[in-house]
Tab-separated table of C-alpha atoms in Angstrom:
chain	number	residue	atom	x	y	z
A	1	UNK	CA	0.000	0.000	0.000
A	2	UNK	CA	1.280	3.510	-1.133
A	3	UNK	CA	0.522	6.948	-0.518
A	4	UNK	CA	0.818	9.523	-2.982
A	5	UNK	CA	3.793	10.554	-1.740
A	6	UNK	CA	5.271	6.910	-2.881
A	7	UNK	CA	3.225	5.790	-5.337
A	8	UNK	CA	5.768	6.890	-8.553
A	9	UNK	CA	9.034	5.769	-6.361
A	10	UNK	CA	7.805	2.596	-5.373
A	11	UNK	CA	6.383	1.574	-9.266
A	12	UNK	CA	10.169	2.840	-10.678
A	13	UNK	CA	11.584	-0.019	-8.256
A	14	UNK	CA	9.563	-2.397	-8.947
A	15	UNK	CA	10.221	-2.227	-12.896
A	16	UNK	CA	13.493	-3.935	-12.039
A	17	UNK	CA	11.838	-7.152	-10.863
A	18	UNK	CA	9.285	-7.494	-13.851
A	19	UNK	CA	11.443	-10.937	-14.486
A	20	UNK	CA	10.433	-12.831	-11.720
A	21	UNK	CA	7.644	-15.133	-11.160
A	22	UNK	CA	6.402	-13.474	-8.170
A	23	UNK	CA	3.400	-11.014	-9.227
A	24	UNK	CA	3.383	-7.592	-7.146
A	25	UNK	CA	0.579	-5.415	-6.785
A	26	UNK	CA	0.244	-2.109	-5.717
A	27	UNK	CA	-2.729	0.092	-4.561
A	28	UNK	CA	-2.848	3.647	-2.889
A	29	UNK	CA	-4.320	4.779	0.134
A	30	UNK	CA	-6.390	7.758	0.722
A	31	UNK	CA	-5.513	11.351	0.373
A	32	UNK	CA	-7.437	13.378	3.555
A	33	UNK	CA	-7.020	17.254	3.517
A	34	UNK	CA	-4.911	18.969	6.652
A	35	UNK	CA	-6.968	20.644	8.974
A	36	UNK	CA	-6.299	24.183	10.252
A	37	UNK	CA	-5.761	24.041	14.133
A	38	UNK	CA	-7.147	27.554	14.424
A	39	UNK	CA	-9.955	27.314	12.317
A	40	UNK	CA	-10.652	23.455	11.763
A	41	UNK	CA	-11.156	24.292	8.359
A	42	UNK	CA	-9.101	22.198	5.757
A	43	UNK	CA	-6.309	24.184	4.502
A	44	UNK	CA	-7.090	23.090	1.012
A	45	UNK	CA	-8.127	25.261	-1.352
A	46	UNK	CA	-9.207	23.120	-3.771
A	47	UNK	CA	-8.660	19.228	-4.930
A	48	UNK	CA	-5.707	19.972	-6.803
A	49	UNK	CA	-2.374	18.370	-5.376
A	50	UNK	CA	0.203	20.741	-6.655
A	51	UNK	CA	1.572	24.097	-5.439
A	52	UNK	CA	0.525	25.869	-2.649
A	53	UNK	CA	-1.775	22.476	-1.897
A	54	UNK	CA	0.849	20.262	-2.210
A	55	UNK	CA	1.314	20.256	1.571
A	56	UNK	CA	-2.394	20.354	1.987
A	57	UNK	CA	-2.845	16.644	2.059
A	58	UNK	CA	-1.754	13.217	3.806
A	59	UNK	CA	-2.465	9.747	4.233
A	60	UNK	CA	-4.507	8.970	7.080
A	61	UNK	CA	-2.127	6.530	8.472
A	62	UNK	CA	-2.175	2.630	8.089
A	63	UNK	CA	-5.460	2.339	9.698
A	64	UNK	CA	-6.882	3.130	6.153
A	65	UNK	CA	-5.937	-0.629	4.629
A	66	UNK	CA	-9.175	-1.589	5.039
A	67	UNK	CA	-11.095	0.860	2.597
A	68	UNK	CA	-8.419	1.297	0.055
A	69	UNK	CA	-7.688	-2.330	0.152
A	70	UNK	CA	-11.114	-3.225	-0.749
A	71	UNK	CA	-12.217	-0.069	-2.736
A	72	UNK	CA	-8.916	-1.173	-4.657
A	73	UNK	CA	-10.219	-4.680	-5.519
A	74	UNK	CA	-7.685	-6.211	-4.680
A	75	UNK	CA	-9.730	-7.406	-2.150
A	76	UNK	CA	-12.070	-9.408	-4.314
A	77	UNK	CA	-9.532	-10.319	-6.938
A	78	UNK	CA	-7.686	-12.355	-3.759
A	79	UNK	CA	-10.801	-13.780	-2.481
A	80	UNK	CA	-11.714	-14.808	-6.292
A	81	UNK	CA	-8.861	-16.686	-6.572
A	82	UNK	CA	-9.180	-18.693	-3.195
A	83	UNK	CA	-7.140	-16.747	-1.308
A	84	UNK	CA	-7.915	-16.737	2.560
A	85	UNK	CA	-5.874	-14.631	4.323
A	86	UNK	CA	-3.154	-11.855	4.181
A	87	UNK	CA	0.157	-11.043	6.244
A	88	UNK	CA	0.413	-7.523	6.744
A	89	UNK	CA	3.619	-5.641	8.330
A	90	UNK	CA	5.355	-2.316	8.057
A	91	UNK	CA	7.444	-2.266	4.869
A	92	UNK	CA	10.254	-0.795	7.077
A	93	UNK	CA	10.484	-4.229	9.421
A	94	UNK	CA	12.415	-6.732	7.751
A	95	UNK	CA	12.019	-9.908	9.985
A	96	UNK	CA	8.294	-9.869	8.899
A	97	UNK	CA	8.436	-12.391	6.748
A	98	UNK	CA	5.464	-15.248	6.113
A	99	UNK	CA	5.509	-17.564	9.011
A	100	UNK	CA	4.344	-21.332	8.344
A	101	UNK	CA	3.794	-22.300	11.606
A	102	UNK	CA	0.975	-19.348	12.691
A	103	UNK	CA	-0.597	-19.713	9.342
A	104	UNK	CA	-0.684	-23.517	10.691
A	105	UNK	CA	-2.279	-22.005	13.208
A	106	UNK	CA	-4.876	-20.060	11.662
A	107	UNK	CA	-5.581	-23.271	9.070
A	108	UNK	CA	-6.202	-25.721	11.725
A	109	UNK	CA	-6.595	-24.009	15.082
A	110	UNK	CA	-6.389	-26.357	18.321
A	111	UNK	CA	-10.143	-25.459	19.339
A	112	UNK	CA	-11.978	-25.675	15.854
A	113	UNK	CA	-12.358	-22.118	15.484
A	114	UNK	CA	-10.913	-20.072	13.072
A	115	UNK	CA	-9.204	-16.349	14.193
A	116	UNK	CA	-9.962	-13.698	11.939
A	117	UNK	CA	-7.217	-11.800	13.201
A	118	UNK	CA	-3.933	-12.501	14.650
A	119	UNK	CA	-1.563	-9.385	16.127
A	120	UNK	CA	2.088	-10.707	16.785
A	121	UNK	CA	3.144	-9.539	19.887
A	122	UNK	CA	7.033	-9.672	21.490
A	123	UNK	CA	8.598	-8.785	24.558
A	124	UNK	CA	9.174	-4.703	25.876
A	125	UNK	CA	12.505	-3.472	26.311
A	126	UNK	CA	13.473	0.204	27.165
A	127	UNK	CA	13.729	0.563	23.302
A	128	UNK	CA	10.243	0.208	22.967
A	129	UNK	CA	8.492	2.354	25.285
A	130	UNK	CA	6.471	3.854	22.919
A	131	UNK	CA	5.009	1.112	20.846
A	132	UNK	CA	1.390	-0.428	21.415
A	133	UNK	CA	0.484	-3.316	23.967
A	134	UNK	CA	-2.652	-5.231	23.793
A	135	UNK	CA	-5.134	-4.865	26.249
A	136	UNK	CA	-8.644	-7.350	27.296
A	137	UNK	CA	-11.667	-4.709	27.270
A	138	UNK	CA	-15.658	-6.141	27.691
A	139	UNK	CA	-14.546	-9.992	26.546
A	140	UNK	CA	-12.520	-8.125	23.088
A	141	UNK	CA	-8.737	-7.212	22.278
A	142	UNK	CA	-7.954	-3.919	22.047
A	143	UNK	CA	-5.017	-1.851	20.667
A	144	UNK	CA	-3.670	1.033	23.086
A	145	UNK	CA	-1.321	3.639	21.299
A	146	UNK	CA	0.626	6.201	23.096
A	147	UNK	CA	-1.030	8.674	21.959
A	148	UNK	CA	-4.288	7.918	23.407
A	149	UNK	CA	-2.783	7.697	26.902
A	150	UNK	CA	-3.871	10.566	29.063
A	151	UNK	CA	-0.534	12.495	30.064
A	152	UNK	CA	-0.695	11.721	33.396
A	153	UNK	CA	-0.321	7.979	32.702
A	154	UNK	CA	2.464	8.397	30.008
A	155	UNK	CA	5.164	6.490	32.733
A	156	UNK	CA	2.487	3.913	33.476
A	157	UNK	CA	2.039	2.982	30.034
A	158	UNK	CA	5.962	3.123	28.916
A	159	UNK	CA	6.715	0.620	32.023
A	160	UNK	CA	8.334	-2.656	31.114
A	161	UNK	CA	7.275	-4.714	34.110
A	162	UNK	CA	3.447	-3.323	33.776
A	163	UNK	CA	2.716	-3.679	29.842
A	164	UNK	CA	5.946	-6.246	29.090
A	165	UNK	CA	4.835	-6.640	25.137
A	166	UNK	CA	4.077	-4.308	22.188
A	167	UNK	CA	2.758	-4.738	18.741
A	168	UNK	CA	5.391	-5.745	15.962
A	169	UNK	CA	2.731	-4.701	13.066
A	170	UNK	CA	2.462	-8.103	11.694
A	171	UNK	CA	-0.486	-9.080	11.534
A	172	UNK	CA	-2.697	-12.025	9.505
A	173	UNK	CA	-6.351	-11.047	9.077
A	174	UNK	CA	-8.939	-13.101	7.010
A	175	UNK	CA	-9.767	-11.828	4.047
A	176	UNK	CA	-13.573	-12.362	4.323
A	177	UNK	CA	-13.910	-11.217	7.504
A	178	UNK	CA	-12.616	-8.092	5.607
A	179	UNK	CA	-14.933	-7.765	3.271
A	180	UNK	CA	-17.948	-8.633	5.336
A	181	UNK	CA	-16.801	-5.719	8.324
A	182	UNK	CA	-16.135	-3.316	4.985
A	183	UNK	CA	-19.505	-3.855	3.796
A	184	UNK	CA	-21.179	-3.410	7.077
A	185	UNK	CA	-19.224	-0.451	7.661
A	186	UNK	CA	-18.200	-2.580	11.335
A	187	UNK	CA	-14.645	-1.627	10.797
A	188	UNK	CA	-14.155	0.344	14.701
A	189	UNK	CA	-10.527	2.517	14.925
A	190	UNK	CA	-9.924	5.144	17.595
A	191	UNK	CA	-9.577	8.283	15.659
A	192	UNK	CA	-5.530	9.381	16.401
A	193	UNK	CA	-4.959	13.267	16.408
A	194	UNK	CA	-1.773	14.090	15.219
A	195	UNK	CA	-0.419	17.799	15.351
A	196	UNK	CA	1.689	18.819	13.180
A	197	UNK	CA	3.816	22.163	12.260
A	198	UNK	CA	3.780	22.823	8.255
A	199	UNK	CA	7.073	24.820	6.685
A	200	UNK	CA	5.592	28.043	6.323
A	201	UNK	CA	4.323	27.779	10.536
A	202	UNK	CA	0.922	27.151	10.084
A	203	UNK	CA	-0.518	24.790	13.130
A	204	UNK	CA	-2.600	21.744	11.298
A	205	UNK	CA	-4.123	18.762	12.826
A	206	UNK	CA	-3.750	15.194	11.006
A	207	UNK	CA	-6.538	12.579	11.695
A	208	UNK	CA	-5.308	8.942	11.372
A	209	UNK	CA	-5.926	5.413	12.452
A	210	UNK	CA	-3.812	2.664	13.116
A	211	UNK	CA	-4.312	-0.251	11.237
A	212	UNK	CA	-4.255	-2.666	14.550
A	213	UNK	CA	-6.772	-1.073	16.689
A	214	UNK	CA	-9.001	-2.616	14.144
A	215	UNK	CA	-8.389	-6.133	15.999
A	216	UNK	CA	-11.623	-5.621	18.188
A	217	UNK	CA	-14.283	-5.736	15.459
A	218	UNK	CA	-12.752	-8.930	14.690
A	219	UNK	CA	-14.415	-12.198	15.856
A	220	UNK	CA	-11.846	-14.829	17.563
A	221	UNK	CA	-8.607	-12.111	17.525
A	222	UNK	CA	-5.821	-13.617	19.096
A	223	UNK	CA	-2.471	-12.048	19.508
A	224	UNK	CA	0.981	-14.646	19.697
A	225	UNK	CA	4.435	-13.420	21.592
A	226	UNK	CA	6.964	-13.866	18.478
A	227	UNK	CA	11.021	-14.002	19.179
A	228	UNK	CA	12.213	-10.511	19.191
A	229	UNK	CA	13.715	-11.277	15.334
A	230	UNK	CA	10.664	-11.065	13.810
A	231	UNK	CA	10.556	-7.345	14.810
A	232	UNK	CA	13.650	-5.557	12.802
A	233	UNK	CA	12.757	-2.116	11.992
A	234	UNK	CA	15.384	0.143	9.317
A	235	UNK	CA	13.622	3.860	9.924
A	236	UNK	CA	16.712	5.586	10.395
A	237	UNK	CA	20.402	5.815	8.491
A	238	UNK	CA	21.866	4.225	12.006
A	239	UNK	CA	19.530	1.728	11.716
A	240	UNK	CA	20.457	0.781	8.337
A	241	UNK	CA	24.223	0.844	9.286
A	242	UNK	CA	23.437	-1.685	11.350
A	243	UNK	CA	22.059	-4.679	9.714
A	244	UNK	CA	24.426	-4.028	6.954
A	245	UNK	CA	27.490	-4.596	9.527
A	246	UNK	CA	28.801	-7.871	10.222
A	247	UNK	CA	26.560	-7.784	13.718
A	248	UNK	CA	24.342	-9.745	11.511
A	249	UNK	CA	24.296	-12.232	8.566
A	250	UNK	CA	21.570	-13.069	6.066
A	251	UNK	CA	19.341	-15.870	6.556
A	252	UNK	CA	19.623	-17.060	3.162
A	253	UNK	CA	16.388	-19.653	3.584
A	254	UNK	CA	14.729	-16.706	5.301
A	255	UNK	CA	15.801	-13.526	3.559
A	256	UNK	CA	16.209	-12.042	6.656
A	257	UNK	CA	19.007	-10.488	8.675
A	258	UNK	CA	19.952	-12.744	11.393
A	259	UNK	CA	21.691	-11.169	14.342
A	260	UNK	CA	24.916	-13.365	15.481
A	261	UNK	CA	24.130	-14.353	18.981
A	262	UNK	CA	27.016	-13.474	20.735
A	263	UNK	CA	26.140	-9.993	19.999
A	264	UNK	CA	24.154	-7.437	22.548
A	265	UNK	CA	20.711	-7.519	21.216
A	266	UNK	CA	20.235	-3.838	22.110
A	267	UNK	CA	23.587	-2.437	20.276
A	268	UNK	CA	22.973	0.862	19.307
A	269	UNK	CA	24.565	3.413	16.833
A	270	UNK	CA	24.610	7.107	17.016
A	271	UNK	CA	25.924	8.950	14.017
């Protein structure tokens, strides 16, 4: 999934793997307009996205998979071809890779019944104070982000002996349980306000969902603690340094970077 802000980069890459037998889609996501803080008026003046209205826009965050998945029909395409569920993870976290023994799981669950929506979980450090943890509210999983914790319970939430897991991203949803919430319009996210500053000064507010708080309109979520390696984030240059070091070597099976075990998980590099 793209924004517009990707869409053109990411279908220049792709061009170079048009040779091999794995097909790649592509959709994009919404386009919402930035709202003025003062006025709560859109800052748009129009629906053009160039010039001055370039920096009018954004995508609504990942929460938006949902519609743009379906309204892409991609949705149906998948299902049309027998297709039950999807893995989903951030493009940025390259341990997410598809895991045979949860979709196992998922195929032939111990009880009978299927989940329609699995969120895998792994263990807080310090590092990780900010991410999500799941939380058990009126019989239903539910998503908690830092930014809907009330100030005064910031420290609570960041503790690592209180809330010891967070949400890696990956997650494996069913594909008609998808379409049936889409067409009910059943899909529930906490709306996420997200100020922001825009180059010229002007104060906006961003409205966005996150694509895991979604887990408690799902029937039969589940969420599963994963080894730490299945979380490996690259956001940053340092973070790229890293993985490219000899710290870690490539699981050639995998395709992942594997960290060499006699090697502090945690290492960390400022530049």
């Amino acid at each position: 999934m793209n924004s517009f802000n990707t869409d053109e980069d990411t279908k220049k890459i792709l061009q170079k793997y048009n040779h091999c037998r794995v097909k790649i889609y592509t959709f994009n996501q919404s386009r919402y307009p930035r709202i003025n803080k003062e006025s709560l008026l859109p800052v748009a003046k129009d629906v053009s996205y160039s010039g001055e209205n370039t920096e009018a826009w954004y995508p609504p965050g990942h929460g938006d998979i949902y519609a743009s998945f379906y309204n892409s029909g991609l949705l149906d395409t998948f299902i049309g071809e027998g297709k039950e569920y999807i893995f989903v993870s951030n493009i940025d976290n390259l341990g997410a890779t598809v895991d045979l023994y949860i979709l196992n799981h998922l195929m032939n669950p111990p009880n009978g019944k299927r989940c329609e929506f699995v969120m895998e979980v792994t263990n807080k450090t310090r590092a990780d104070v900010k991410g999500g943890t799941l939380t058990q509210y009126e019989g239903k999983l539910r998503l908690v982000e830092i930014a809907q914790v009330p100030k005064a319970h910031v420290d609570e939430f960041k503790s690592v002996s209180k809330f010891k897991i967070f949400n890696t991203n990956n997650l494996w949803i069913s594909l008609a349980a998808v379409k049936r919430l889409q067409e009910q319009n059943a899909i529930d996210m906490e709306i996420i306000v997200n100020a922001k500053t825009l180059d010229g000064g002007l104060n906006v507010i961003q409205l966005e969902t996150a694509v895991g708080a979604a887990i408690k309109s799902f029937e039969n979520s589940l969420g599963i603690n994963v080894p730490r390696s299945r979380f490996l984030p690259v956001k940053t240059t340092s973070d790229l340094l890293l993985v490219m070091s000899n710290l870690y070597s490539l699981n050639k099976k995998k395709k992942t970077p594997t960290l060499h075990r006699y090697f502090y998980k945690n290492t960390d590099i400022k530049l």
